[in-house]
Structures are given as structure tokens and as C-alpha cells.
CSV table of C-alpha atoms and ligand atoms in Angstrom, one decimal:
chain,number,residue,atom,x,y,z
A,289,MET,CA,-63.7,14.5,3.7
A,290,ARG,CA,-61.2,14.6,0.7
A,291,LYS,CA,-58.2,16.0,0.9
A,292,LYS,CA,-57.4,19.6,-0.1
A,293,VAL,CA,-54.4,20.9,-2.1
A,294,THR,CA,-53.5,24.2,-2.8
A,295,VAL,CA,-51.5,25.3,-5.9
A,296,VAL,CA,-50.3,28.5,-6.4
A,297,GLY,CA,-49.2,29.4,-10.1
A,298,ALA,CA,-51.8,28.1,-12.4
A,299,GLY,CA,-49.0,28.1,-15.2
A,300,HIS,CA,-47.6,25.3,-16.8
A,301,VAL,CA,-46.5,23.2,-13.7
A,302,GLY,CA,-49.0,24.4,-11.6
A,303,ALA,CA,-52.0,23.5,-14.0
A,304,THR,CA,-50.3,20.4,-14.9
A,305,LEU,CA,-49.8,19.1,-11.2
A,306,ALA,CA,-53.6,20.0,-10.6
A,307,GLN,CA,-54.8,17.6,-13.4
A,308,ARG,CA,-52.1,14.8,-12.4
A,309,ILE,CA,-53.9,15.3,-8.6
A,310,ALA,CA,-57.2,15.4,-10.1
A,311,GLU,CA,-56.7,12.1,-12.4
A,312,ALA,CA,-55.4,10.2,-9.2
A,313,GLU,CA,-58.0,11.4,-7.3
A,314,LEU,CA,-55.8,12.3,-4.7
A,315,ALA,CA,-57.8,15.7,-3.5
A,316,ASP,CA,-60.0,18.7,-4.0
A,317,VAL,CA,-57.5,21.4,-5.9
A,318,VAL,CA,-57.7,24.8,-5.5
A,319,LEU,CA,-55.7,26.6,-8.1
A,320,VAL,CA,-54.5,30.3,-7.2
A,321,ASP,CA,-52.9,32.4,-9.9
A,322,VAL,CA,-52.6,36.3,-9.8
A,323,VAL,CA,-53.7,36.5,-13.9
A,324,ASP,CA,-57.9,37.1,-13.8
A,325,GLY,CA,-59.9,34.1,-15.3
A,326,VAL,CA,-56.7,31.8,-15.9
A,327,PRO,CA,-57.1,29.6,-12.7
A,328,GLN,CA,-60.7,29.9,-12.9
A,329,GLY,CA,-60.6,28.6,-16.7
A,330,LYS,CA,-58.2,25.9,-15.9
A,331,GLY,CA,-60.0,24.7,-12.8
A,332,LEU,CA,-63.3,24.6,-15.0
A,333,ASP,CA,-61.8,22.8,-17.8
A,334,LEU,CA,-59.9,20.1,-15.4
A,335,LEU,CA,-63.5,19.6,-13.8
A,336,GLU,CA,-65.4,18.9,-16.9
A,337,ALA,CA,-62.9,16.7,-17.6
A,338,GLY,CA,-64.1,14.7,-14.6
A,339,PRO,CA,-67.0,12.9,-16.1
A,340,VAL,CA,-65.2,11.8,-18.8
A,341,LEU,CA,-62.1,10.1,-16.8
A,342,GLY,CA,-63.8,9.2,-14.0
A,343,TYR,CA,-62.7,11.3,-10.8
A,344,ASP,CA,-64.8,13.3,-8.9
A,345,SER,CA,-62.0,15.8,-7.2
A,346,ARG,CA,-63.3,19.2,-7.5
A,347,ILE,CA,-60.9,21.7,-9.1
A,348,THR,CA,-61.6,25.5,-8.2
A,349,GLY,CA,-60.1,28.5,-9.4
A,350,SER,CA,-59.3,32.0,-7.7
A,351,ASN,CA,-57.3,35.1,-8.1
A,352,GLY,CA,-57.2,35.3,-4.2
A,353,TYR,CA,-56.3,33.2,-1.1
A,354,ASP,CA,-59.7,32.9,1.1
A,355,GLU,CA,-61.0,29.5,-1.1
A,356,THR,CA,-57.2,28.0,0.3
A,357,ALA,CA,-58.1,27.7,3.7
A,358,GLY,CA,-57.5,24.5,5.4
A,359,SER,CA,-55.6,23.2,2.9
A,360,ASP,CA,-53.3,19.8,3.5
A,361,ILE,CA,-50.8,20.6,1.4
A,362,ILE,CA,-49.8,24.0,-0.5
A,363,VAL,CA,-47.7,23.7,-3.5
A,364,ILE,CA,-45.9,26.7,-4.7
A,365,THR,CA,-45.4,26.9,-8.2
A,366,ALA,CA,-45.6,30.9,-8.7
A,367,GLY,CA,-43.1,32.9,-10.4
A,368,LEU,CA,-41.1,33.4,-13.0
A,369,ALA,CA,-39.6,30.4,-15.3
A,370,ARG,CA,-36.5,30.3,-17.0
A,371,LYS,CA,-35.9,31.4,-20.6
A,372,PRO,CA,-32.8,30.1,-22.8
A,373,GLY,CA,-29.6,31.6,-21.3
A,374,MET,CA,-30.7,32.2,-17.5
A,375,SER,CA,-29.8,30.0,-15.1
A,376,ARG,CA,-32.1,29.0,-12.0
A,377,ASP,CA,-30.3,31.5,-10.0
A,378,ASP,CA,-31.2,34.9,-12.4
A,379,LEU,CA,-34.6,34.3,-11.1
A,380,LEU,CA,-33.6,34.9,-7.4
A,381,ALA,CA,-35.2,39.2,-6.8
A,382,ALA,CA,-38.4,38.4,-8.9
A,383,ASN,CA,-39.4,35.1,-7.3
A,384,GLY,CA,-38.4,35.7,-3.6
A,385,ASP,CA,-40.8,38.6,-3.4
A,386,ILE,CA,-43.5,36.5,-5.3
A,387,VAL,CA,-43.3,33.3,-2.8
A,388,LYS,CA,-42.5,35.4,0.7
A,389,LYS,CA,-46.2,36.4,-0.2
A,390,VAL,CA,-47.4,33.4,-1.2
A,391,ALA,CA,-46.1,31.5,1.6
A,392,GLN,CA,-47.5,34.7,4.3
A,393,GLU,CA,-51.1,34.3,2.7
A,394,THR,CA,-51.4,30.4,2.5
A,395,GLY,CA,-49.7,30.0,5.5
A,396,ARG,CA,-51.9,32.2,7.7
A,397,ARG,CA,-54.8,30.2,6.2
A,398,SER,CA,-53.6,26.8,6.8
A,399,PRO,CA,-51.2,26.6,9.4
A,400,HIS,CA,-51.4,22.9,9.7
A,401,ALA,CA,-50.5,22.4,6.0
A,402,ILE,CA,-47.4,21.8,4.3
A,403,MET,CA,-45.6,23.4,1.8
A,404,ILE,CA,-44.1,22.0,-1.3
A,405,VAL,CA,-41.8,24.7,-3.0
A,406,VAL,CA,-40.9,24.3,-6.9
A,407,THR,CA,-40.1,28.1,-7.8
A,408,ASN,CA,-36.6,28.3,-8.8
A,409,PRO,CA,-34.3,28.9,-7.2
A,410,MET,CA,-36.2,26.5,-5.7
A,411,ASP,CA,-33.8,25.8,-2.2
A,412,VAL,CA,-33.8,29.2,-1.5
A,413,MET,CA,-37.2,29.5,-2.3
A,414,ALA,CA,-37.8,26.9,0.4
A,415,PHE,CA,-35.9,28.7,2.6
A,416,VAL,CA,-38.1,32.3,2.0
A,417,ALA,CA,-41.1,30.5,2.3
A,418,MET,CA,-40.0,28.8,5.6
A,419,LYS,CA,-39.5,32.1,7.2
A,420,ALA,CA,-42.7,34.1,6.0
A,421,SER,CA,-44.7,31.3,6.8
A,422,GLY,CA,-43.2,30.7,10.5
A,423,PHE,CA,-43.8,27.2,9.7
A,424,LYS,CA,-41.6,24.4,11.1
A,425,ARG,CA,-38.5,22.5,9.4
A,426,GLU,CA,-40.6,19.6,9.0
A,427,LYS,CA,-43.5,21.3,7.2
A,428,VAL,CA,-41.6,23.3,4.3
A,429,VAL,CA,-39.8,21.0,1.4
A,430,GLY,CA,-38.7,21.6,-2.0
A,431,MET,CA,-39.0,19.5,-4.8
A,432,GLY,CA,-35.8,19.2,-6.8
A,433,GLY,CA,-34.2,15.7,-6.2
A,434,VAL,CA,-37.2,13.8,-7.7
A,435,LEU,CA,-37.0,15.5,-10.9
A,436,ASP,CA,-33.1,15.6,-11.2
A,437,SER,CA,-33.3,11.7,-10.0
A,438,ALA,CA,-36.1,11.3,-12.4
A,439,ARG,CA,-33.9,12.6,-15.4
A,440,PHE,CA,-30.8,10.4,-14.1
A,441,ARG,CA,-32.8,7.5,-14.3
A,442,ALA,CA,-34.3,8.2,-17.7
A,443,PHE,CA,-31.0,8.5,-19.2
A,444,ILE,CA,-29.7,5.3,-17.6
A,445,ALA,CA,-32.5,3.5,-18.5
A,446,LEU,CA,-32.3,5.1,-22.1
A,447,GLU,CA,-28.2,3.9,-22.4
A,448,LEU,CA,-28.7,0.6,-20.9
A,449,GLY,CA,-32.0,-0.6,-22.6
A,450,VAL,CA,-33.9,-1.5,-19.2
A,451,SER,CA,-36.9,-0.7,-18.4
A,452,VAL,CA,-37.2,2.7,-16.3
A,453,GLU,CA,-39.2,0.7,-13.3
A,454,ASN,CA,-35.9,-1.1,-12.4
A,455,THR,CA,-33.8,1.9,-12.1
A,456,HIS,CA,-33.0,3.6,-8.6
A,457,ALA,CA,-31.1,7.1,-8.5
A,458,PHE,CA,-29.9,9.8,-6.3
A,459,VAL,CA,-29.1,12.7,-6.8
A,460,LEU,CA,-27.9,15.4,-3.9
A,461,GLY,CA,-27.6,19.0,-3.0
A,462,GLY,CA,-29.2,21.9,-4.3
A,463,HIS,CA,-31.4,21.8,-7.3
A,464,GLY,CA,-28.5,23.7,-9.3
A,465,ASP,CA,-25.8,23.5,-11.6
A,466,SER,CA,-23.7,22.2,-8.8
A,467,MET,CA,-26.1,19.5,-7.7
A,468,VAL,CA,-24.8,16.1,-6.7
A,469,PRO,CA,-25.7,12.5,-8.6
A,470,LEU,CA,-24.4,9.8,-6.8
A,471,PRO,CA,-23.5,6.8,-9.2
A,472,ARG,CA,-22.6,4.4,-6.4
A,473,TYR,CA,-26.2,4.8,-5.1
A,474,SER,CA,-28.0,4.7,-8.0
A,475,THR,CA,-29.0,1.0,-9.3
A,476,VAL,CA,-30.5,-1.4,-12.0
A,477,ALA,CA,-32.2,-4.0,-10.5
A,478,GLY,CA,-30.4,-3.3,-7.3
A,479,ILE,CA,-27.3,-3.4,-8.8
A,480,PRO,CA,-25.0,-0.3,-8.6
A,481,ILE,CA,-24.4,1.5,-12.0
A,482,THR,CA,-20.9,1.7,-11.5
A,483,GLU,CA,-20.7,-1.9,-12.0
A,484,LEU,CA,-22.6,-1.9,-15.5
A,485,MET,CA,-20.9,0.6,-17.2
A,486,SER,CA,-17.7,2.4,-17.9
A,487,ALA,CA,-17.1,5.7,-15.8
A,488,ASP,CA,-17.2,7.4,-18.9
A,489,ARG,CA,-20.4,6.6,-19.8
A,490,ILE,CA,-21.3,7.4,-16.0
A,491,SER,CA,-20.0,11.1,-16.1
A,492,ARG,CA,-21.6,11.5,-19.7
A,493,LEU,CA,-25.3,10.7,-17.6
A,494,VAL,CA,-24.5,12.5,-14.9
A,495,GLU,CA,-23.4,15.4,-16.8
A,496,ARG,CA,-26.6,15.5,-19.3
A,497,THR,CA,-28.8,15.0,-15.2
A,498,ARG,CA,-27.1,18.2,-14.5
A,499,ASN,CA,-28.0,20.0,-17.5
A,500,GLY,CA,-31.2,18.1,-17.9
A,501,GLY,CA,-33.5,21.5,-17.0
A,502,ALA,CA,-31.3,24.0,-19.4
A,503,GLU,CA,-31.9,21.2,-22.2
A,504,ILE,CA,-35.1,21.4,-22.0
A,505,VAL,CA,-35.1,25.1,-21.5
A,506,ALA,CA,-33.1,25.2,-24.9
A,507,LEU,CA,-35.7,23.2,-26.8
A,508,LEU,CA,-39.0,24.9,-25.5
A,509,LYS,CA,-37.3,28.3,-26.0
A,510,THR,CA,-40.1,30.2,-24.4
A,511,GLY,CA,-40.6,28.6,-20.5
A,512,SER,CA,-38.8,25.7,-18.9
A,513,ALA,CA,-39.9,21.6,-18.2
A,514,TYR,CA,-43.4,21.0,-16.6
A,515,TYR,CA,-44.4,17.2,-17.5
A,516,ALA,CA,-41.6,15.6,-15.1
A,517,PRO,CA,-41.4,18.3,-12.6
A,518,SER,CA,-45.1,18.1,-12.0
A,519,ALA,CA,-44.9,14.1,-12.0
A,520,ALA,CA,-42.2,14.7,-9.5
A,521,THR,CA,-44.1,17.1,-7.2
A,522,LEU,CA,-47.4,14.6,-7.4
A,523,GLU,CA,-45.0,11.9,-6.0
A,524,MET,CA,-44.3,14.2,-2.8
A,525,VAL,CA,-47.8,14.9,-2.5
A,526,GLU,CA,-49.2,11.5,-2.8
A,527,ALA,CA,-46.4,10.2,-0.3
A,528,MET,CA,-47.4,12.8,2.4
A,529,LEU,CA,-50.9,12.8,1.6
A,530,LEU,CA,-51.3,8.8,1.9
A,531,ASP,CA,-48.8,8.7,4.7
A,532,LYS,CA,-46.5,6.6,2.7
A,533,LYS,CA,-43.4,7.1,4.5
A,534,LYS,CA,-41.4,6.9,1.3
A,535,ILE,CA,-37.9,8.0,1.2
A,536,LEU,CA,-37.4,10.6,-1.5
A,537,PRO,CA,-34.6,12.9,-2.4
A,538,CYS,CA,-35.9,16.4,-1.0
A,539,SER,CA,-34.7,19.9,0.0
A,540,THR,CA,-35.2,20.2,3.6
A,541,TRP,CA,-33.4,22.4,6.1
A,542,LEU,CA,-30.8,20.8,7.5
A,543,GLU,CA,-29.9,21.1,11.5
A,544,GLY,CA,-26.6,19.5,11.4
A,545,GLU,CA,-27.3,16.8,9.2
A,546,TYR,CA,-24.6,15.8,6.8
A,547,GLY,CA,-22.6,18.2,8.7
A,548,VAL,CA,-24.7,21.2,7.9
A,549,LYS,CA,-26.0,23.5,10.2
A,550,GLY,CA,-28.9,25.7,8.9
A,551,ALA,CA,-29.6,25.6,5.4
A,552,PHE,CA,-31.9,24.1,2.7
A,553,ALA,CA,-30.4,21.6,0.6
A,554,GLY,CA,-31.3,17.8,-1.4
A,555,VAL,CA,-30.9,14.8,0.9
A,556,PRO,CA,-32.9,11.6,1.5
A,557,VAL,CA,-36.2,12.4,3.5
A,558,LYS,CA,-38.7,10.0,4.5
A,559,LEU,CA,-42.3,11.6,3.7
A,560,GLY,CA,-45.5,11.3,5.6
A,561,THR,CA,-48.6,12.9,6.9
A,562,ALA,CA,-46.7,15.1,9.2
A,563,GLY,CA,-44.1,16.2,6.4
A,564,VAL,CA,-40.4,15.5,6.8
A,565,LEU,CA,-40.1,12.7,9.3
A,566,GLN,CA,-36.5,11.8,9.0
A,567,VAL,CA,-33.7,12.9,7.3
A,568,VAL,CA,-31.6,9.8,6.0
A,569,GLU,CA,-27.9,10.0,6.5
A,570,ILE,CA,-26.3,8.1,4.1
A,571,LYS,CA,-22.3,8.1,4.2
A,572,LEU,CA,-20.4,10.1,1.9
A,573,ARG,CA,-17.0,10.2,0.4
A,574,ALA,CA,-14.5,12.5,1.1
A,575,ASP,CA,-14.9,14.1,-2.5
A,576,GLU,CA,-19.0,13.5,-2.6
A,577,GLN,CA,-19.3,15.6,0.9
A,578,ALA,CA,-16.8,18.3,-0.7
A,579,ALA,CA,-19.5,18.2,-3.9
A,580,PHE,CA,-22.4,18.4,-1.4
A,581,MET,CA,-20.8,21.4,0.7
A,582,LYS,CA,-19.9,23.1,-2.6
A,583,SER,CA,-23.4,23.3,-3.3
A,584,VAL,CA,-24.7,23.9,0.0
A,585,ASP,CA,-22.6,27.3,-0.1
A,586,ALA,CA,-24.5,28.3,-3.5
A,587,VAL,CA,-27.9,27.7,-1.6
A,588,ARG,CA,-26.3,29.9,1.5
A,589,ALA,CA,-25.0,32.8,-1.2
A,590,GLY,CA,-28.5,32.9,-2.7
A,591,CYS,CA,-30.3,33.5,0.6
A,592,GLU,CA,-28.3,35.8,1.9
A,593,LYS,CA,-30.7,38.6,0.1
A,594,PHE,CA,-33.2,36.9,2.1
A,595,MET,CA,-31.8,37.1,5.8
B,862,NAD,P1,-45.3,29.2,-15.7
B,862,NAD,O1,-44.8,30.7,-15.9
B,862,NAD,O2,-46.1,28.8,-16.6
B,862,NAD,O3,-46.4,29.9,-14.3
B,862,NAD,C1,-46.1,30.4,-13.5
B,862,NAD,C2,-47.3,31.1,-12.8
B,862,NAD,O4,-47.2,31.6,-11.5
B,862,NAD,C3,-47.9,32.0,-14.2
B,862,NAD,O5,-49.7,31.8,-14.3
B,862,NAD,C4,-48.0,33.4,-13.1
B,862,NAD,O6,-48.9,34.3,-13.4
B,862,NAD,C5,-48.2,32.6,-11.6
B,862,NAD,N1,-47.8,33.7,-11.0
B,862,NAD,C6,-46.6,34.8,-10.7
B,862,NAD,N2,-46.7,35.6,-9.6
B,862,NAD,C7,-47.8,35.4,-9.0
B,862,NAD,C8,-47.7,35.7,-7.8
B,862,NAD,N3,-47.5,36.9,-6.9
B,862,NAD,N4,-49.3,35.1,-7.1
B,862,NAD,C9,-49.5,33.9,-7.8
B,862,NAD,N5,-49.4,33.6,-9.2
B,862,NAD,C10,-48.5,34.0,-9.5
B,862,NAD,O7,-43.8,28.8,-15.2
B,862,NAD,P2,-43.9,27.3,-14.6
B,862,NAD,O8,-43.1,26.7,-16.3
B,862,NAD,O9,-45.2,26.6,-14.5
B,862,NAD,O10,-42.9,27.0,-13.7
B,862,NAD,C11,-43.2,27.8,-12.2
B,862,NAD,C12,-41.8,27.6,-11.6
B,862,NAD,O11,-41.7,26.6,-11.5
B,862,NAD,C13,-40.7,28.5,-11.8
B,862,NAD,O12,-39.8,29.2,-11.1
B,862,NAD,C14,-39.5,27.6,-12.6
B,862,NAD,O13,-38.6,28.1,-12.9
B,862,NAD,C15,-39.8,26.5,-11.2
B,862,NAD,N6,-39.7,25.1,-11.5
B,862,NAD,C16,-38.9,24.4,-10.6
B,862,NAD,C17,-38.6,23.2,-10.9
B,862,NAD,C18,-38.4,22.2,-9.9
B,862,NAD,O14,-37.4,21.4,-9.9
B,862,NAD,N7,-38.0,22.6,-8.4
B,862,NAD,C19,-38.7,22.6,-12.3
B,862,NAD,C20,-39.6,23.2,-13.0
B,862,NAD,C21,-40.0,24.9,-13.0
């Protein structure tokens, strides 16, 4: 039997993710949205692309949740996206109510699923989803670090004129303005970029990575990025559906790791069919730990409203 992935929010990120899942033939997809006709229309359109592209994944759309029952993975992209001048935190109240309802509705119909939270501000929304669903920490994970690392990798590859496939990058902390890119753990063909570029060049790339989302919002003017976000989410979906045990930077509920008790933050985790299999702890320098804690504090402040 094919796996089943529910994607709530059939907007830019959600619909593109559904397309990527179908094209990779990873699972059947149920698209859910509040707007009448949109998930049904996009679902049908994607289904009709199958014969041309050669995939048998079934994509269906709905305005309700009954069709989502028995999902292996639930991806939450429902909510508002940023407009120019808005920070991710400006989305807090509206998206909190939406994510709470989505997590309750999907969680009770798919009690064994893993929830991937994409809606911003993502780390806070992951907390809202975990609380509303009652799911264990292994089963709720936020997408942010994979995207931020992909952006860092793209900029490193451009700067050095090398293949993106040679790059590896780690970005930790909350998926917000205080995220913590870690240059000494970011490599090209295994060589730390600190050996390949001056500190000035690296800090330019780090800054661009931090502003990566805002750079695209400023260009698009009516919404935020979705090609790279959906690709990043696909990597997480694939790692879990195929039980790859892949280590990726994701937002997870920390219970003492990295000196943090009781908060979602981006750290390297091992992903498999059961969700977050392990939090991988790496040694941080004092300045990196301080930047990480600052970023965790920003997430905690956002969570207060939902305690
Ligand atoms: P979008 O506006 O294109 O799509 C959002 C969809 O959610 C819309 O179709 C809307 O109708 C739907 N929706 C709203 N309320 C709903 C509800 N109660 N139930 C079901 N669906 C509902 O936005 P987008 O570009 O797809 O972005 C979606 C979210 O993902 C935003 O919050 C955005 O900030 C976030 N995002 C996060 C990351 C990340 O790295 N974590 C990256 C990109 C976008």
C-alpha cells in the first residue's frame, strides 16, 4: 500500500510540495484548504499531470479533514505568509489559531502520523501543533534549518564557483532573524569554508542567509518563497517515509540537549519512519552557544501567548 501524506494549506508551499511528492512518487497526497475548490482543483490538475510525467500517486483535494485519516505524515503549511516589511513574528496570532485547529483536526484522525510544521513563525507554530495534537516530541518537527542551510549552500557555491553538491552547511537556532549559521561546520568537499574564504566574505554570506527569506519577499512583493521551502520539506518527508535516518537541521522540542529544556529550536536531528530518532549534539563555542540561546529566547517569547 502506498504511503499517505496530508498537506494542509494548498497555497504556494503546500501545492508545490504536493507536486514534488507526486513527482517523486513517494506517496498519495491529500491537499486540504479552507478555500472552496482550490485544493480540489489543484489536486485534480496534479493528478492529470501523472500520465505525462509517469507517476501513479493519487492527489485529492478537500475542504474537510475526513479524507486525511490514516496519514503517515501531515505537513502544515496553512496560514498567512509574509508581505514586504513583515517579520515572521507578525504572523503569530492569526497563524496560531489556524495551526491549533489544523493540528487538532488532523491529529485525531491520524494519531500515528508525524507532523511537519512549516507555517511561520515556524518554531512557535511547532509548539502550538505539539500542544494541540498531544503528539510526543518525536512526532512533531519543524522545517526551517534545511531551507536556511540550502540558502547558505547556494550562496557558498555561487561565491566559490563550485557545485552545490559539494557543499554542506549547518544553520542552527530558531528559523528567524536570529538564526545561527555555523561556518566552521559548513564545508565544500569536506573542507570547512573557514579555510576557503576570508572572514569578511563569510559574514556577507551569513548575513544574506539570515535575510534569505526577506530578500525573496521583497522581490515577490505579494508572498514569500516556496520553491526552496517545498524542496526542503520534501527532503524531510523523504527521509521519514524511506526511513533514511538522515541527519538534517530541523526544529525539535529540546529536553536538555544544547542546554535547553522545553523549547523548539533548530538542531541536527536524525529522521526516520518514527520521526525524530535522535538529537545530534555538536560542541558549540561560547559565542555560538550564546547566539543559539538568544535565538531560543526569541522563540520562547513567541510561545508565551500559547502557554
Ligand atoms: P499561501 O498564502 O500561498 O498559502 C497558505 C494557504 O493556507 C492558503 O491557500 C490559505 O487559503 C490556506 N489556509 C489559511 N487558513 C487555513 C485553514 N484554517 N485551514 C486550511 N488552510 C488554510 O502561503 P505560502 O507561501 O504557501 O506559505 C504558507 C506558510 O508557510 C506561511 O505561514 C509562510 O510564512 C510559511 N513558510 C514557512 C517557511 C519555513 O521555512 N518554515 C518557508 C516558506 C513559507
